[in-house]
XYZ file of C-alpha atoms in Angstrom:
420
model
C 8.418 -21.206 -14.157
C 11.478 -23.267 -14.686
C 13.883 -23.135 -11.550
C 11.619 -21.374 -8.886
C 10.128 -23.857 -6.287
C 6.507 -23.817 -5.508
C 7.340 -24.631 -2.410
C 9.455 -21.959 -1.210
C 8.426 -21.212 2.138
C 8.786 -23.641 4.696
C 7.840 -23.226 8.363
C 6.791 -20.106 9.642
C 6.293 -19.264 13.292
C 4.838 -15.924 14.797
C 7.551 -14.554 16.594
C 4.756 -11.686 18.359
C 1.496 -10.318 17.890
C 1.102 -6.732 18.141
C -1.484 -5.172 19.581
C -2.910 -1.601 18.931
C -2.345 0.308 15.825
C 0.311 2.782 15.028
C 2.364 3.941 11.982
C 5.584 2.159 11.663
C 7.926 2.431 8.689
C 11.946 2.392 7.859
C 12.468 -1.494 9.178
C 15.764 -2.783 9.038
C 17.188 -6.104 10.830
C 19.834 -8.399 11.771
C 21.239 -11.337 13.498
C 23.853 -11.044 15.794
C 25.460 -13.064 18.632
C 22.479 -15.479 18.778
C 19.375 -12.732 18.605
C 17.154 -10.859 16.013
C 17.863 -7.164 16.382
C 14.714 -5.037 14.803
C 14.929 -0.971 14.001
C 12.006 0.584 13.172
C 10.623 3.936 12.997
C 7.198 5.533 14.509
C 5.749 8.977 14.241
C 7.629 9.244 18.279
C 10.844 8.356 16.798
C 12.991 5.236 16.094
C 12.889 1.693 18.434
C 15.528 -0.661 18.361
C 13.996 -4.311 19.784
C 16.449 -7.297 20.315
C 14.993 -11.225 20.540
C 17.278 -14.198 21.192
C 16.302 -16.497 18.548
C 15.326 -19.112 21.524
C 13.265 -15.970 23.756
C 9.538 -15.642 23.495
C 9.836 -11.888 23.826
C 11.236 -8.965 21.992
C 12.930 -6.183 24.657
C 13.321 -2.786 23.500
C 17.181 -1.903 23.342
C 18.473 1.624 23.644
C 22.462 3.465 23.757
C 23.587 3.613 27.316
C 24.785 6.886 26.837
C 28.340 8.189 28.749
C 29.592 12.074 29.665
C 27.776 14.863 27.640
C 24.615 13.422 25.287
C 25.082 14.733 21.780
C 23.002 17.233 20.122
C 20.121 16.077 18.353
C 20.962 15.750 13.919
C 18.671 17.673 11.950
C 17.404 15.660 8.775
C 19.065 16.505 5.319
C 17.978 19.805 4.101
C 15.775 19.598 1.165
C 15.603 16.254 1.622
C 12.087 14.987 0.805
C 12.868 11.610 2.574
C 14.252 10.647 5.574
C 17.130 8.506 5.899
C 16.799 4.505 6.270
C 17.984 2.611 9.164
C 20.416 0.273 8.979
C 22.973 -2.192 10.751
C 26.175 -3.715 10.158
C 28.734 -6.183 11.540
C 32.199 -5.168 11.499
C 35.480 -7.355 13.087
C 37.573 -6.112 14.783
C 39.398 -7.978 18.128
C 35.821 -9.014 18.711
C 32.700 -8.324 16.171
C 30.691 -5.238 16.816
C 26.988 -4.386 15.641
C 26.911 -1.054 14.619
C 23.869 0.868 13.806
C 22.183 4.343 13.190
C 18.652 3.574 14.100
C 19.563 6.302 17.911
C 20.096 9.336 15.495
C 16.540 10.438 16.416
C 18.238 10.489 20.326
C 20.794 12.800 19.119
C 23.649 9.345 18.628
C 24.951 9.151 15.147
C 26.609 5.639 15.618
C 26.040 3.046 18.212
C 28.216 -0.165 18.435
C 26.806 -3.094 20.707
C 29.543 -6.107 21.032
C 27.173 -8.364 23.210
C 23.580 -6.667 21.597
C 22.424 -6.156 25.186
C 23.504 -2.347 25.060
C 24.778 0.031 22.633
C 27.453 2.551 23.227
C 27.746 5.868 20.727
C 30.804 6.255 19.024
C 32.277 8.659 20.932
C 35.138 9.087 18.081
C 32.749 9.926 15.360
C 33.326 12.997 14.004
C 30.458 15.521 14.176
C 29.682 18.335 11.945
C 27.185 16.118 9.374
C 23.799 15.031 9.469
C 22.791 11.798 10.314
C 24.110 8.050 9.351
C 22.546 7.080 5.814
C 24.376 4.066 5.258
C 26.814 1.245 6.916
C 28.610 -1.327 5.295
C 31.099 -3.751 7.528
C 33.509 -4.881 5.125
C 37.000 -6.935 5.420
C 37.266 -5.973 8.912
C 36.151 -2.479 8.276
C 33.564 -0.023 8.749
C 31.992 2.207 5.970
C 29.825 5.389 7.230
C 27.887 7.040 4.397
C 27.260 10.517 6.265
C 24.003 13.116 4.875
C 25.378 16.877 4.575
C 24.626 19.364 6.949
C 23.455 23.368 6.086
C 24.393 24.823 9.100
C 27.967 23.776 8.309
C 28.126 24.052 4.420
C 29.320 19.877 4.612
C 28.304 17.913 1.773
C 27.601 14.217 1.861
C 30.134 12.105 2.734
C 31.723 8.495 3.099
C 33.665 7.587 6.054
C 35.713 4.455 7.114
C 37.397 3.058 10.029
C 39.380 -0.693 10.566
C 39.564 -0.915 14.254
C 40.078 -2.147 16.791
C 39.578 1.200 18.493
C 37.783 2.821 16.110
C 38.867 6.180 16.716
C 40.458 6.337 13.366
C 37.788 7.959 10.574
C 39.244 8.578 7.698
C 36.918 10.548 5.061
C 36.559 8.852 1.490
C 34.520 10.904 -0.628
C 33.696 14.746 0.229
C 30.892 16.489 -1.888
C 30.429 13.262 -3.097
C 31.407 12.854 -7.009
C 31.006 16.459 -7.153
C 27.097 17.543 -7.958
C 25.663 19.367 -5.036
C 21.484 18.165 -6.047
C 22.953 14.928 -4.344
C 20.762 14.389 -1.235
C 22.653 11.305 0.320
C 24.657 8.275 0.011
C 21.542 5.741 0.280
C 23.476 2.201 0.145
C 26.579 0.601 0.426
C 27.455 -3.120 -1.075
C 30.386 -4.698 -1.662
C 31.131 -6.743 -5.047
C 33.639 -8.528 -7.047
C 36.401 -6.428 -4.950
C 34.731 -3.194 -5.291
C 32.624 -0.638 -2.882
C 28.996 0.059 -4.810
C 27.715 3.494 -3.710
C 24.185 4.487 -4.749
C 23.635 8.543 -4.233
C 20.110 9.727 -4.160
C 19.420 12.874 -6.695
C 16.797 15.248 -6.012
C 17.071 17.112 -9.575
C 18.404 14.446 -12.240
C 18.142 11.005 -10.289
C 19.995 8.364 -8.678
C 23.323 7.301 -9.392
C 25.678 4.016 -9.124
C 29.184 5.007 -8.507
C 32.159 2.129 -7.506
C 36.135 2.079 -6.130
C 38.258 -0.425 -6.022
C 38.688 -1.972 -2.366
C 42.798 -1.916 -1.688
C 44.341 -3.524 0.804
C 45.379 -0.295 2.289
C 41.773 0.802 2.146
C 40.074 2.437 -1.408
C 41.183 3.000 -4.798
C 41.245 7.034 -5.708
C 39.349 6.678 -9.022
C 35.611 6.327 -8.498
C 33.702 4.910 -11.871
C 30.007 5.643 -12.307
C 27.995 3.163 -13.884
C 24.323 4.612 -13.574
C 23.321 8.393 -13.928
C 20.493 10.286 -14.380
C 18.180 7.753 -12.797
C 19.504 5.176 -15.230
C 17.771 7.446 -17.563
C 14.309 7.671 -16.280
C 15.422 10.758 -14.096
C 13.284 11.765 -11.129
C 11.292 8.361 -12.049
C 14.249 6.753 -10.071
C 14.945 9.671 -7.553
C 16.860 6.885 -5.504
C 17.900 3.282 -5.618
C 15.846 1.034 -2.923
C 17.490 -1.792 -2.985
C 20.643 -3.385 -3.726
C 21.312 -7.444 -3.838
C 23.908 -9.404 -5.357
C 22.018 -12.255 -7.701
C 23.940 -15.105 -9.918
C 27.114 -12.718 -9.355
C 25.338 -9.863 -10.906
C 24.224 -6.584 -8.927
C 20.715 -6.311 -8.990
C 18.862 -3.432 -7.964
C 15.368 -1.652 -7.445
C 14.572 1.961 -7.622
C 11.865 4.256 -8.000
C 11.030 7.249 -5.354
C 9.501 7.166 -2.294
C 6.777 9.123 -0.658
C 4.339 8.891 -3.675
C 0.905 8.956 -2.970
C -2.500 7.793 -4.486
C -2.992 11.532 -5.444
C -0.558 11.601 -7.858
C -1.585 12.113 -11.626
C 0.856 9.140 -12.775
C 2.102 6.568 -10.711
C 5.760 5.606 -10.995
C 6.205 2.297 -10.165
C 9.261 0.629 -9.155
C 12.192 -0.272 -11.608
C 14.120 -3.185 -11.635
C 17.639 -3.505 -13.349
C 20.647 -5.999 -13.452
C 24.358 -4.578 -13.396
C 27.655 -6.535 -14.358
C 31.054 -6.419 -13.337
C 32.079 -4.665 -17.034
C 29.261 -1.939 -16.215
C 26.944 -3.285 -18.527
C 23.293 -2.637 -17.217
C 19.519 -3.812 -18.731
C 16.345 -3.266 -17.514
C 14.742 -6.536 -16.123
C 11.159 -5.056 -15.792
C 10.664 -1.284 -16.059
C 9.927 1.041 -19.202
C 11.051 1.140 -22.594
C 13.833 3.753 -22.894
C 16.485 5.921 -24.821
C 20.156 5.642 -23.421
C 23.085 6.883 -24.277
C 24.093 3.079 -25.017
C 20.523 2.683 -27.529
C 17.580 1.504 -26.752
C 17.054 -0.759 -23.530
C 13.830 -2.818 -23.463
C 13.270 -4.739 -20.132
C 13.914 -8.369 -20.613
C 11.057 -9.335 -18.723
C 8.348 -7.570 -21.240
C 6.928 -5.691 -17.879
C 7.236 -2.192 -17.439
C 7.288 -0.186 -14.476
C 6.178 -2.234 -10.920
C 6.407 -5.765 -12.522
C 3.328 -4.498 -15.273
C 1.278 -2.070 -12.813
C 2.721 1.643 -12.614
C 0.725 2.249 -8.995
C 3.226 -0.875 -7.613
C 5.533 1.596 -6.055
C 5.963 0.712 -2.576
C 8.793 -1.487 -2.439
C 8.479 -4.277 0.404
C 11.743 -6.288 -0.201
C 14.307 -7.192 -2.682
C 16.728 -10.397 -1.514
C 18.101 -13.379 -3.718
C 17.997 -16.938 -2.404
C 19.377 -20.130 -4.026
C 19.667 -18.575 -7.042
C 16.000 -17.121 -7.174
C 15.671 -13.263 -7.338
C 12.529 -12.577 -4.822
C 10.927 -8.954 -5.211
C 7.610 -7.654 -3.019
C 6.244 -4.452 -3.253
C 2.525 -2.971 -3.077
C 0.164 -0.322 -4.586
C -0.847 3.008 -4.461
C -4.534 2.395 -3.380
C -7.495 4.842 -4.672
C -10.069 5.704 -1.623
C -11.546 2.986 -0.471
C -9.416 0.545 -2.457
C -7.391 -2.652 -1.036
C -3.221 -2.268 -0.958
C -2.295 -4.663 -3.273
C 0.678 -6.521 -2.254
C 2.446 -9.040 -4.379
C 5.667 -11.338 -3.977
C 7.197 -12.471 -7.358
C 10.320 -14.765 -8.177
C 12.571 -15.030 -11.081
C 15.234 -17.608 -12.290
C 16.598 -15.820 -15.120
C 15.378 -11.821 -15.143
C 13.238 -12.966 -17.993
C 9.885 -14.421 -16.491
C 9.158 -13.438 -13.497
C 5.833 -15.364 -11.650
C 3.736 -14.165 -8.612
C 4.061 -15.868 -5.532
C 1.271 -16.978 -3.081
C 1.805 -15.342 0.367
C 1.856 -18.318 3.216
C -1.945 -18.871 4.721
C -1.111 -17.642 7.875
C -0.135 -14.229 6.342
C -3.121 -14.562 4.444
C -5.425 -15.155 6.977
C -4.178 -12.394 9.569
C -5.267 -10.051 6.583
C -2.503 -7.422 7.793
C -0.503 -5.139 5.315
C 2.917 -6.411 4.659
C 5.639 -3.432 6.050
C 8.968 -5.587 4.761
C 10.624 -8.291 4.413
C 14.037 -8.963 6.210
C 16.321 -11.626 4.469
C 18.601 -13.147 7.138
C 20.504 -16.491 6.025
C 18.323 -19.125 5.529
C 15.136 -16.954 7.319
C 12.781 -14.354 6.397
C 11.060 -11.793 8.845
C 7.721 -10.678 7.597
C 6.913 -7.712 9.180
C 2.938 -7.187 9.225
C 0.746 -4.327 10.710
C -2.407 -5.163 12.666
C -6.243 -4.712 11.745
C -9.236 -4.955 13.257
C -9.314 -8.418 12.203
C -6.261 -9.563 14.216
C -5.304 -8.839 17.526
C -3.361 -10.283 20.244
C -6.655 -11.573 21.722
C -7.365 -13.618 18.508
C -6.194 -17.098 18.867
C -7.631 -18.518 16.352
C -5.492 -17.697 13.226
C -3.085 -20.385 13.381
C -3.167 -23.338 11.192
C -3.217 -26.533 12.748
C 0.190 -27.581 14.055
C 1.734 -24.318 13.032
C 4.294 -23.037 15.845
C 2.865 -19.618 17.669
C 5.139 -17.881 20.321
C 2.918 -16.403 22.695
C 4.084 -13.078 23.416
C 5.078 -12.407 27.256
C 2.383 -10.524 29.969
C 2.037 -7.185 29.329
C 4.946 -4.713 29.980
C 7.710 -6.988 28.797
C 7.076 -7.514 25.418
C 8.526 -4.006 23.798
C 7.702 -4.694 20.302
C 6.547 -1.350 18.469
C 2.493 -1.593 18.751
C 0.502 -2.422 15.742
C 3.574 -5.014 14.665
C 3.435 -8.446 14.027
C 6.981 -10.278 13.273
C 6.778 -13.593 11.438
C 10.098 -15.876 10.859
C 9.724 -18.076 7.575
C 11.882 -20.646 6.723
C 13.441 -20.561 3.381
């Protein structure tokens, strides 16, 4: 395909093996003062790891907690997901990580200036469920905050500009006023403007966006997408969000599905411009209130396979739109996972997966973009272990994890930094 290298992955080093086998889902990561900073979620709660990008080992991380602990959040009610974890970098006298991956531990918000410890918020006002979304932002922080039952609160947006951060001023309350919204899932800035995608339980997603001001936001909020851009409870919830060849691109779809279901709904992929235009890159033919919208891409639903639902990463590169995602597998059956690039939203060509990924013959989790790297994040078999080491190439850099007790990566993990 014209403009997509067939050589896009570079180097690729295992940054640790796991070891054992668990369930781990919800990753999010990021780079900050000169370490990798992992979140992920397991059936005893959420893990924050931090690696210095020069360390052989990843250390587990937790909120050094100050006076009276916090109550533990409830999740959403009727909420038939649970809420993603995230991190952001705001600036402020000095940058500060911020994250909601402690929520589980009863902290809403956690800021880390060093990444060695994090501190809750102690300023963050309580009454709402947990943290669904953060966005650092010319020097500010955005909060997208779930609703809570026991206090009647709908979803909300938050913000703060430092340097104190005791200042939260609220944005949006009942969020753009329809109370099936479950919660604010993303936040992205663009062309000047704050992109907030709201998860709908009854009708589907929607794409809302205010002007940023330089006193803070606009009052008008515009939506662009509605009704699951018209496939409904098909697209429950945008995945993804990524700005590609100064477009906004986006994946969505719902998650949770299972083999069992009668019809597979696989994950749609759509392009958004700055005049609110939107087309379908690869997803199903369609009705709109515009006319019809055929995907430019001739695919429908999951790149041409309606059990593609799990959605494994969505980043842009170079110009190159890079989307991964995986099956619904029958009994018995192999997950299918596949990578796939695009130039132009028109072709779009599978990938190979990098032999060492191959060859460890683990299920792909996600896929971190972070500058000019990619974390692969991999879950062991019985066909790769931390006593196997024998799956390396030759002349392929391994990091051999520390003795046992200091490495605190989640068990059942494997972490792999790429190159792009």
């Amino acid at each position: 395909m014209s403009g997509v290298p067939s050589d896009w992955f570079h180097a690729i080093e295992c940054l640790t093996r796991g070891a054992g086998s668990t369930a781990v889902t919800a990753l999010a990561g990021m780079e900050f003062d000169g370490a990798f900073h992992l979140a992920t979620r397991m059936p005893a709660g959420v893990k924050v790891v931090r690696r210095g990008i020069d360390q052989p080992y990843w250390r587990a991380v937790y909120p050094t907690v100050r006076g009276e602990v916090a109550s533990i959040l409830a999740e959403p009610a009727r909420s038939p997901f649970l809420p993603g974890l995230t991190f952001a970098i705001a600036a402020g006298n000095r940058p500060r990580l911020f994250t909601n991956a402690f929520h589980d531990h009863g902290v809403a918000l956690a800021w880390s200036d060093t990444g060695e410890c994090f501190l809750p918020v102690a300023e963050f006002p309580g009454g709402y469920g947990p943290v669904t979304a953060l966005l650092g932002c010319q020097g500010r922080l955005f909060v997208a905050v779930a609703g809570d039952a026991a206090s009647g609160r709908a979803p909300a947006l938050l913000w703060n500009e430092g340097p104190a951060w005791e200042r939260w001023r609220p944005m949006v309350e009942s969020p753009f006023g329809d109370s099936a919204h479950v919660m604010i899932t993303h936040l992205i800035a663009w062309q000047g403007r704050l992109y907030a995608a709201v998860a709908n339980d009854e009708r589907g997603f929607q794409l809302w966006w205010a002007g940023l001001t330089p006193e803070g936001m606009a009052e008008d909020w515009h939506c662009v997408l509605r009704d699951g851009a018209e496939r409904h409870t098909g697209n429950r919830e945008i995945l993804a969000l990524t700005v590609w060849n100064d477009k906004l691109c986006l994946a969505a779809g719902r998650t949770g599905q299972t083999a069992a279901n009668a019809r597979p709904l696989g994950v749609d992929l759509l392009r958004v411009d700055q005049d609110d235009r939107w087309e379908i890159l690869a997803g199903a033919v369609r009705f709109t209130p515009q006319g019809l919208k055929v995907p430019l891409a001739s695919l429908g639903s999951g790149l041409g396979d309606p059990a593609r639902a799990n959605l494994l990463g969505l980043f842009s590169h170079r110009g190159t739109l890079y989307i991964a995602a995986g099956t619904l597998p029958e009994a018995g059956e192999p997950i299918r996972q596949q990578l796939w690039a695009s130039s132009d939203g028109e072709q779009f060509e599978p990938r190979e997966w990098p032999g060492l990924l191959v060859e460890a013959a683990q299920p792909l989790l996600g896929l971190i973009h972070l500058g000019d790297h990619l974390l692969a994040c991999t879950g062991t078999t019985a066909r790769f272990s931390a006593a196997d080491p024998d799956i390396a190439e030759p002349g392929a850099a391994i990091s051999t994890a520390a003795g046992p007790g200091t490495d605190s990566l989640p068990p059942g993990l494997t972490v792999w930094r790429l190159s792009l």
